[in-house]
Coordinates of C-alpha atoms in Angstrom, one line a residue:
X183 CA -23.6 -14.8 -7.5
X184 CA -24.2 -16.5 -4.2
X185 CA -24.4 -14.9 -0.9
X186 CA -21.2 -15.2 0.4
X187 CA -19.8 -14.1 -2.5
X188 CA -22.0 -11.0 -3.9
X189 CA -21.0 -9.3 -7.4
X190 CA -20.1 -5.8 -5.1
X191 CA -17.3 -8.3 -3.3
X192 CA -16.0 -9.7 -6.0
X193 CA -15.6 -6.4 -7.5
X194 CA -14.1 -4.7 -4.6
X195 CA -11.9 -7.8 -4.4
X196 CA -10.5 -7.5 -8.3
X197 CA -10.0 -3.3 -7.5
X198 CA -7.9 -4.3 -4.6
X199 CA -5.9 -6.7 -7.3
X200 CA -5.7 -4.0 -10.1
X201 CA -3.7 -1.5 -7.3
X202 CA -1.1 -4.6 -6.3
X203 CA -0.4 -5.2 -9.7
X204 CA 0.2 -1.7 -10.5
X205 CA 2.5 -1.2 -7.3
X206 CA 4.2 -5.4 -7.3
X207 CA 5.1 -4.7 -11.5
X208 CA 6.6 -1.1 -10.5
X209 CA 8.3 -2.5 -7.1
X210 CA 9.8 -5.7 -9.5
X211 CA 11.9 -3.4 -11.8
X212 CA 13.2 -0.2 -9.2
X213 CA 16.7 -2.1 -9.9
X214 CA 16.2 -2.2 -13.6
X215 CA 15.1 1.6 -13.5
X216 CA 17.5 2.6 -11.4
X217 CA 20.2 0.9 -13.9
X218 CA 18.6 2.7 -17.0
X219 CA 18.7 6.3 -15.0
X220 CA 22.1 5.7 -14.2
X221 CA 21.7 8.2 -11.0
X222 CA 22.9 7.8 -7.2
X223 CA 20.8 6.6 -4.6
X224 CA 20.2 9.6 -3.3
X225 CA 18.9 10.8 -6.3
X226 CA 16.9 7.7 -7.1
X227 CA 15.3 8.2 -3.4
X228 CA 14.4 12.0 -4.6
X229 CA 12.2 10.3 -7.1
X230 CA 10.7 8.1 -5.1
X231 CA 9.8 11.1 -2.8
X232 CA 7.8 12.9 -5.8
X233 CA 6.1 9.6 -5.5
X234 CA 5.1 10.3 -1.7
X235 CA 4.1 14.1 -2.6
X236 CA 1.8 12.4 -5.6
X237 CA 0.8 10.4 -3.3
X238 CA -0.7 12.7 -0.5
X239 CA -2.3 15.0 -3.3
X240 CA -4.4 12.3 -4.1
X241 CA -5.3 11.0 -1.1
X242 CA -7.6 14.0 0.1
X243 CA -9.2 14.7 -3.7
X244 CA -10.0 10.8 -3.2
X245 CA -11.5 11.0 0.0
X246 CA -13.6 13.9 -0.8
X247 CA -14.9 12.7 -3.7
X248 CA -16.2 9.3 -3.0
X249 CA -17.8 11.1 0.0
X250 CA -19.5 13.6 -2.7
X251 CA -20.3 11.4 -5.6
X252 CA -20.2 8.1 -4.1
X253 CA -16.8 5.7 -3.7
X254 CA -17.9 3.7 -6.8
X255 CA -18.3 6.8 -9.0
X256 CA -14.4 7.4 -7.9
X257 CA -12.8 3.7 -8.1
X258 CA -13.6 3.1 -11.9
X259 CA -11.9 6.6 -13.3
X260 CA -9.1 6.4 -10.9
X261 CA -8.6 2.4 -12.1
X262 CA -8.1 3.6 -15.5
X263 CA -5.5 6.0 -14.8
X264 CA -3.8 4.2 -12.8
X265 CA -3.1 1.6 -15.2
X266 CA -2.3 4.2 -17.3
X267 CA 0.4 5.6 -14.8
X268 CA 1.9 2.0 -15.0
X269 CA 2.9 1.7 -18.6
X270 CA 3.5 5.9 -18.3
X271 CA 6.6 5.2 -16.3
X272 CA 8.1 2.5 -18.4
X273 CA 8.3 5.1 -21.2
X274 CA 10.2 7.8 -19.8
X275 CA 13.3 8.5 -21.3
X276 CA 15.4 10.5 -18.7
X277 CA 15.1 10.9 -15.1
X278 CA 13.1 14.5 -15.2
X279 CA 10.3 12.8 -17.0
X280 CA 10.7 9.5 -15.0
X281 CA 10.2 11.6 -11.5
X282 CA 7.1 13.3 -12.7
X283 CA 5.7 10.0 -14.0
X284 CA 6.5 8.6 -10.2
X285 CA 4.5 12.2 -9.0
X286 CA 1.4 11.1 -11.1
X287 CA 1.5 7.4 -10.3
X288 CA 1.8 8.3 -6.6
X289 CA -1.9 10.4 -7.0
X290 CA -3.6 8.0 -9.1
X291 CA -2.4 4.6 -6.8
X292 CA -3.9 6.7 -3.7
X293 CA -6.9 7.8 -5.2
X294 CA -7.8 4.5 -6.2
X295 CA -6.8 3.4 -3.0
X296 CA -8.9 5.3 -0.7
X297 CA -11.8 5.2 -3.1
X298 CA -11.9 1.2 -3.3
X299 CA -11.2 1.0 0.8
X300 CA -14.4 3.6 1.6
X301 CA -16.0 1.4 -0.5
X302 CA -14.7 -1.8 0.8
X303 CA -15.9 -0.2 4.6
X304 CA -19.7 0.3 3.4
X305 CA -19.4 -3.3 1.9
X306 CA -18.8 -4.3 5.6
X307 CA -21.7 -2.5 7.3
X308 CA -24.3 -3.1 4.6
X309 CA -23.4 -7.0 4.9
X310 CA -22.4 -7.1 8.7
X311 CA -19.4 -9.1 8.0
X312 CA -15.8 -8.7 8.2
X313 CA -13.5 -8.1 4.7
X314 CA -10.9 -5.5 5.0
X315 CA -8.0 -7.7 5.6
X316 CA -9.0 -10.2 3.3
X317 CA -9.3 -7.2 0.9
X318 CA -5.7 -6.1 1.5
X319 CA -4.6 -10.0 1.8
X320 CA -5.8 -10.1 -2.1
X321 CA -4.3 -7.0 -2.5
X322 CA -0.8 -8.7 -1.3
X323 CA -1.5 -11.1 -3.5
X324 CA -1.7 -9.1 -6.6
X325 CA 2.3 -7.3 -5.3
X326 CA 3.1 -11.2 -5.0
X327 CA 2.1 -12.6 -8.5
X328 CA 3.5 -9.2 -10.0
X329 CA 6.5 -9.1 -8.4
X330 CA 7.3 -12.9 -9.4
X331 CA 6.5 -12.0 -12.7
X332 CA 8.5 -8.5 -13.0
X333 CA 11.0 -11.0 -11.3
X334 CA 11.2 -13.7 -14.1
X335 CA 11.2 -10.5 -17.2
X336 CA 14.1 -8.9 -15.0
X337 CA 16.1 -11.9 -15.2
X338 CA 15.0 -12.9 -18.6
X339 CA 16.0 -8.9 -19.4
X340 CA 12.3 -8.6 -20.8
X341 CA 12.0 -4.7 -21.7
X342 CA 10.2 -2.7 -19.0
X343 CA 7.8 -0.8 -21.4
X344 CA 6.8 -4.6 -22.5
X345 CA 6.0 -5.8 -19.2
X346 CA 4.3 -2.9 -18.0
X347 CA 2.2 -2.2 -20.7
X348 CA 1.4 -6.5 -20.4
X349 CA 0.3 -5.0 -16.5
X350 CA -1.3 -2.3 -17.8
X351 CA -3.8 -4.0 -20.1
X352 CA -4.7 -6.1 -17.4
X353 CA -5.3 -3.6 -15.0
X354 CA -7.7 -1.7 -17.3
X355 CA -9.3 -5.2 -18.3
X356 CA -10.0 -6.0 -14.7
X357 CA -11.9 -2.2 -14.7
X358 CA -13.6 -2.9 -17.4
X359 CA -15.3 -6.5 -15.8
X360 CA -15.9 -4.7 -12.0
X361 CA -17.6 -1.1 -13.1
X362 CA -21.3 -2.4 -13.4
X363 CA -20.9 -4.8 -10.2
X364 CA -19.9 -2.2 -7.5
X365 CA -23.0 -0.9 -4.8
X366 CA -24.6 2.0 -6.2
X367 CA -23.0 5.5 -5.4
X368 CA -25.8 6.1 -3.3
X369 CA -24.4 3.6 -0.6
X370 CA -22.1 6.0 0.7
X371 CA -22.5 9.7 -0.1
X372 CA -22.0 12.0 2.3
X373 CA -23.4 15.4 1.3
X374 CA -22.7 18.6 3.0
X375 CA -25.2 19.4 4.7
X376 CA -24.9 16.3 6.3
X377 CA -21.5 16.6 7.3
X378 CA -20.2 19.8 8.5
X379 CA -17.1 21.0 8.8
X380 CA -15.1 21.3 12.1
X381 CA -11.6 20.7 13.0
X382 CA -10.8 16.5 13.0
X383 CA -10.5 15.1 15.7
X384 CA -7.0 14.5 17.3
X385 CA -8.0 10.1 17.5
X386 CA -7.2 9.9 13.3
X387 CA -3.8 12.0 13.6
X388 CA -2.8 9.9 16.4
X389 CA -4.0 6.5 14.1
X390 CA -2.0 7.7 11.7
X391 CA 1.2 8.1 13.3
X392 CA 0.8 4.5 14.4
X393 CA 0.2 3.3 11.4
X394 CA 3.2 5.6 9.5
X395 CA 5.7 3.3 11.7
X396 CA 4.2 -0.1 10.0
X397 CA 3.8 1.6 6.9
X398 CA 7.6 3.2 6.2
X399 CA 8.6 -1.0 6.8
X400 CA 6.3 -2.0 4.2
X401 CA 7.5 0.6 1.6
X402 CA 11.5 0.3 2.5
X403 CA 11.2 -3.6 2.2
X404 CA 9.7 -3.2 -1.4
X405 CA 11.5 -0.2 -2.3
X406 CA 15.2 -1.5 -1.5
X407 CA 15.0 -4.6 -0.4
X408 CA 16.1 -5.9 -4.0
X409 CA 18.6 -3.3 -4.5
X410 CA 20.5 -3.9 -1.3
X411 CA 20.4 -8.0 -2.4
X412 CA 21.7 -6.8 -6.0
X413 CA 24.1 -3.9 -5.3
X414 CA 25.7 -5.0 -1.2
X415 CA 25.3 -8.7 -2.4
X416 CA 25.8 -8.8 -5.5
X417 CA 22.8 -11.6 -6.3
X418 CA 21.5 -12.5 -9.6
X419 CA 18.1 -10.1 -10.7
X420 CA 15.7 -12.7 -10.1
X421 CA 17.3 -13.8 -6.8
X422 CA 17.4 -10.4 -5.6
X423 CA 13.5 -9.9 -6.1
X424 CA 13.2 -13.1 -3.3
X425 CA 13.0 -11.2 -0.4
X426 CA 10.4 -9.0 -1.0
X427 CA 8.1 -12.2 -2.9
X428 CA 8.4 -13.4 0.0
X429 CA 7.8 -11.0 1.9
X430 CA 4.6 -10.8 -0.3
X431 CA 3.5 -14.2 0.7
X432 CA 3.5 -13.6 4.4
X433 CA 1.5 -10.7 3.8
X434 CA -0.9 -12.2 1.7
X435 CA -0.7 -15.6 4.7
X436 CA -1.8 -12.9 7.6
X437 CA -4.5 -10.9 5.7
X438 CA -6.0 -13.7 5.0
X439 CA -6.2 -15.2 8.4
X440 CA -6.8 -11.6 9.5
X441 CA -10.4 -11.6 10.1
X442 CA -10.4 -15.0 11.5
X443 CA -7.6 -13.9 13.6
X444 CA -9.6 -10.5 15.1
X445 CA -12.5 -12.4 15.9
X446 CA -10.3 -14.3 18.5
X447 CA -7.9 -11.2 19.5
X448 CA -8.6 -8.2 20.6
X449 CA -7.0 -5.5 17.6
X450 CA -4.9 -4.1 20.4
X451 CA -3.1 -7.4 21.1
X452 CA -2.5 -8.5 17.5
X453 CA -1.0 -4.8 16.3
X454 CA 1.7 -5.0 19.6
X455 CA 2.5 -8.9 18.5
X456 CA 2.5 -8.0 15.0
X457 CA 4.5 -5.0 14.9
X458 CA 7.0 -6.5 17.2
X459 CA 8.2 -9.5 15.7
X460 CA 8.1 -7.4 12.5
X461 CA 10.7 -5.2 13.8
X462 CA 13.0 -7.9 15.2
X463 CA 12.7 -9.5 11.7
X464 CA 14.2 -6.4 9.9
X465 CA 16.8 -5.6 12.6
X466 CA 17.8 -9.3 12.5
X467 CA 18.1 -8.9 8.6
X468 CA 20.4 -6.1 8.8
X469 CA 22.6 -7.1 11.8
X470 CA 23.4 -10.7 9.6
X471 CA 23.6 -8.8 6.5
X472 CA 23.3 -11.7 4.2
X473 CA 21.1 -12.3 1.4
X474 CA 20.1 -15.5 3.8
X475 CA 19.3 -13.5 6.5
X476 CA 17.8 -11.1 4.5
X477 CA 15.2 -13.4 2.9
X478 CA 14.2 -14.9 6.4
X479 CA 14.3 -11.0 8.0
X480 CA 11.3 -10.0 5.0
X481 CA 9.6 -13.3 5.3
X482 CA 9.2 -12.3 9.3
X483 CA 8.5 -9.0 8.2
X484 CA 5.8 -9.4 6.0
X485 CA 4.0 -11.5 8.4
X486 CA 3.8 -9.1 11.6
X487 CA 3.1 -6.6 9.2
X488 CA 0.5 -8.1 7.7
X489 CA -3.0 -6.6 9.3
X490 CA -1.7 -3.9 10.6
X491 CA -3.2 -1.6 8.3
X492 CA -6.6 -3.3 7.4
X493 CA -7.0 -3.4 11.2
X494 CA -6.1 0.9 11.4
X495 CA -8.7 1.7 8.4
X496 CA -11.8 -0.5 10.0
X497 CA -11.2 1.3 13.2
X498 CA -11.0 4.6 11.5
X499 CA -14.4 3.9 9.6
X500 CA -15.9 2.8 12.8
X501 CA -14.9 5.5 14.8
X502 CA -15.9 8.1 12.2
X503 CA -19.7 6.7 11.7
X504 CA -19.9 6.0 14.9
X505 CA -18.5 9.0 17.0
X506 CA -18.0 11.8 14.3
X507 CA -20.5 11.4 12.0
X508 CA -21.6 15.1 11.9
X509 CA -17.9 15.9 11.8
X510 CA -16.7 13.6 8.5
X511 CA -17.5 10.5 6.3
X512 CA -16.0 7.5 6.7
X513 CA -13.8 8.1 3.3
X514 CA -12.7 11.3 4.6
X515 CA -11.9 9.6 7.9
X516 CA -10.1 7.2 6.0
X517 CA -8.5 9.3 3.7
X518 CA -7.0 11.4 6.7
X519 CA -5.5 8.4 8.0
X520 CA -4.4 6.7 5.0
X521 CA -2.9 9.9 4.2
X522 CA -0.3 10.0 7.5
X523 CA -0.1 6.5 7.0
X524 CA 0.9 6.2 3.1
X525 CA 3.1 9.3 3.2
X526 CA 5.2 6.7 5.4
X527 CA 4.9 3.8 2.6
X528 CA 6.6 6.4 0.4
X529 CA 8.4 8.8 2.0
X530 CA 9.8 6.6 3.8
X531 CA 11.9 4.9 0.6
X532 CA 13.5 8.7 0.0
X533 CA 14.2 8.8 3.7
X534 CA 15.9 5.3 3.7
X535 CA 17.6 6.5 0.6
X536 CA 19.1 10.0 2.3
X537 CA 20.6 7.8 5.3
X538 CA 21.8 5.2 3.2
X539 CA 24.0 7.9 1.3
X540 CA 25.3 9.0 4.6
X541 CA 26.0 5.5 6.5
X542 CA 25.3 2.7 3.5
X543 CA 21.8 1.2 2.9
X544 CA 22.5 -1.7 4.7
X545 CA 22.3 0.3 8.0
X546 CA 19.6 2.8 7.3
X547 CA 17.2 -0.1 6.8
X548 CA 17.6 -0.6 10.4
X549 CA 15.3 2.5 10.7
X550 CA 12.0 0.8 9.5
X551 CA 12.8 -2.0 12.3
X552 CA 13.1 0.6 14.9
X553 CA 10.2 2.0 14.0
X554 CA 8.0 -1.0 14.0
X555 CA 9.3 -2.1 17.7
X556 CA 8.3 1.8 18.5
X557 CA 5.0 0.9 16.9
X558 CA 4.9 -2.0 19.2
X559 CA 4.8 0.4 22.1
X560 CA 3.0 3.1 21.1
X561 CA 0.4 0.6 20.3
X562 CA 0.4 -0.5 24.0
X563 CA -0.4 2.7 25.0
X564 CA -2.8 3.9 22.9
X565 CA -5.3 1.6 21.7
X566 CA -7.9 -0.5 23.7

């Protein structure tokens, strides 16, 4: 492998892709599920919220464990199960069993995640460069190509159990190829008697409220984007998945340029731009209420949203090596944040879904918008 391109990289790179799959061929076929169950929104939202409680019970195990055994030790297990989780959903037969499966894909898809980001952060320091948002742009790019693809089997009424198991194999393939080429586990364990234990510090509760406001757009636009194009305007299946592809493509556009883009802006500047026109994208969406306005609403979305989050987890890893060390890890540090910050990717789908019994799900998706041009603000006022 050259040096630009070492094996730990790539195999940090292919992780990222294994966790989009998983959550773009899931995202794909919510309409299709949601069909099968035959259940309100309300209720479908309740399941989406055993997701979020799966979700923040395996973010801490996660964090604690890659700073104990090593992040590598915890990204290959957790890949497996996740892809397991993936084709586990598709087989559920009534909606009891199809909100636990959601409860155990939310704790493996967060496990892996904040395994494969600690690792992704001592990647960075041990080669001086700058990958997270390229890391998350590939991760984009992984919802993208799965979300075209659930797309395509929607409309060409493919069975779900089909397709994910298809996602699935590939998942646990991709494990497979990566589990010999990540840094040893000795790159990053924290043991503890290196770390002790005090209360955390107040900086990673206040990063992660920021980052919950970016987060609960990035989850509603996934979550019901497609049913409000299918259900309020009554689009064909692979029409209604649009929006959030390319929403997915915007996403994958700015984490790309991300790094390139921080080492001409401050962070600071690009989270209050970002977040910003984010926000007036979805408000814009809703106000038009169009599957036109709609499409162009995501596509503005995904790009303001774009490196929000890479940007929030390097600045939590920094700030934990280099101010708290003695206090936490960087996984833990990332963990903590990740945790406030993907209990809004999804909780806030259940939340959307409450409001949109109550006024229709066209106007509760003017929440997430709110919150990103609150994000905007809070942004200006917090970080430097």
């Amino acid at each position: 492998m050259s040096a630009s391109f070492p094996k730990p990289r790539i195999a940090v790179s292919l992780a990222f892709i294994t966790n989009g799959i998983a959550t773009g061929t899931f995202i794909s076929r919510i309409p299709d599920y949601k069909h099968f169950l035959h259940v309100s929104t309300f209720a479908f939202g309740f399941s989406l919220f055993c997701a979020s409680i799966g979700v923040l019970l395996g973010l801490g195990p996660g964090g604690r464990l890659s700073a104990r055994f090593g992040s590598s030790r915890v990204i290959i297990p957790t890949s497996f199960f996740l892809a397991f989780t993936v084709f586990l959903i598709s087989i559920t037969r009534n909606y009891l069993e199809f909100t636990i499966a959601l409860f155990i894909f939310g704790a493996a898809t967060s496990s892996q995640d904040v395994s494969m980001n600690a690792h992704a952060l001592t990647l960075e320091h041990k080669y001086d460069k700058k990958y997270m948002s390229v890391f998350h742009g590939i991760w984009s790019t992984g919802t993208l190509i799965s979300s075209l693809l659930g797309g395509l089997a929607s409309q060409l009424h493919l069975k779900v159990c089909f397709h994910a198991l298809i996602a699935a194999f590939i998942c646990a393939l991709i494990t497979v190829i990566i589990k010999d080429w990540l840094l040893p586990p000795e790159s990053d364990i924290h043991s503890k008697e290196k770390v002790k234990r005090k209360r955390k510090p107040k900086i990673f509760w206040i990063l992660g409220l920021l980052a919950i406001c970016g987060q609960i757009g990035e989850g509603a636009t996934g979550d019901w984007g497609s049913i409000l194009a299918r259900e309020t305007y009554h689009v064909a299946p692979f029409i209604s998945t649009l929006p959030y592809i390319l929403f997915s493509c915007t996403m994958v556009l700015g984490r790309i340029s991300g790094d390139r883009l921080r080492h001409i802006f401050p962070d600071r500047k690009l989270v209050i731009f970002g977040s910003g026109i984010a926000g007036l994208g979805m408000i814009g969406a809703m106000l038009f209420g169009n599957i036109a306005s709609e499409i162009i609403g995501w596509f503005i979305a995904g790009a303001g949203l774009s490196i929000l989050i890479p940007i929030f987890f390097v600045q939590t890893g920094e700030i934990a090596r280099r101010d708290y060390a003695e206090i936490m890890a960087p996984s833990e540090g990332v963990a903590m944040v990740s945790g406030v910050a993907y209990a809004g990717f999804m909780a806030g789908p259940p939340i959307i879904g409450f409001f949109a019994s109550v006024i229709s799900l066209r106007w509760a998706l003017l929440i997430p918008g709110l919150l990103a041009l609150f994000l905007s603000y809070g942004s200006s006022k917090v970080l430097k």
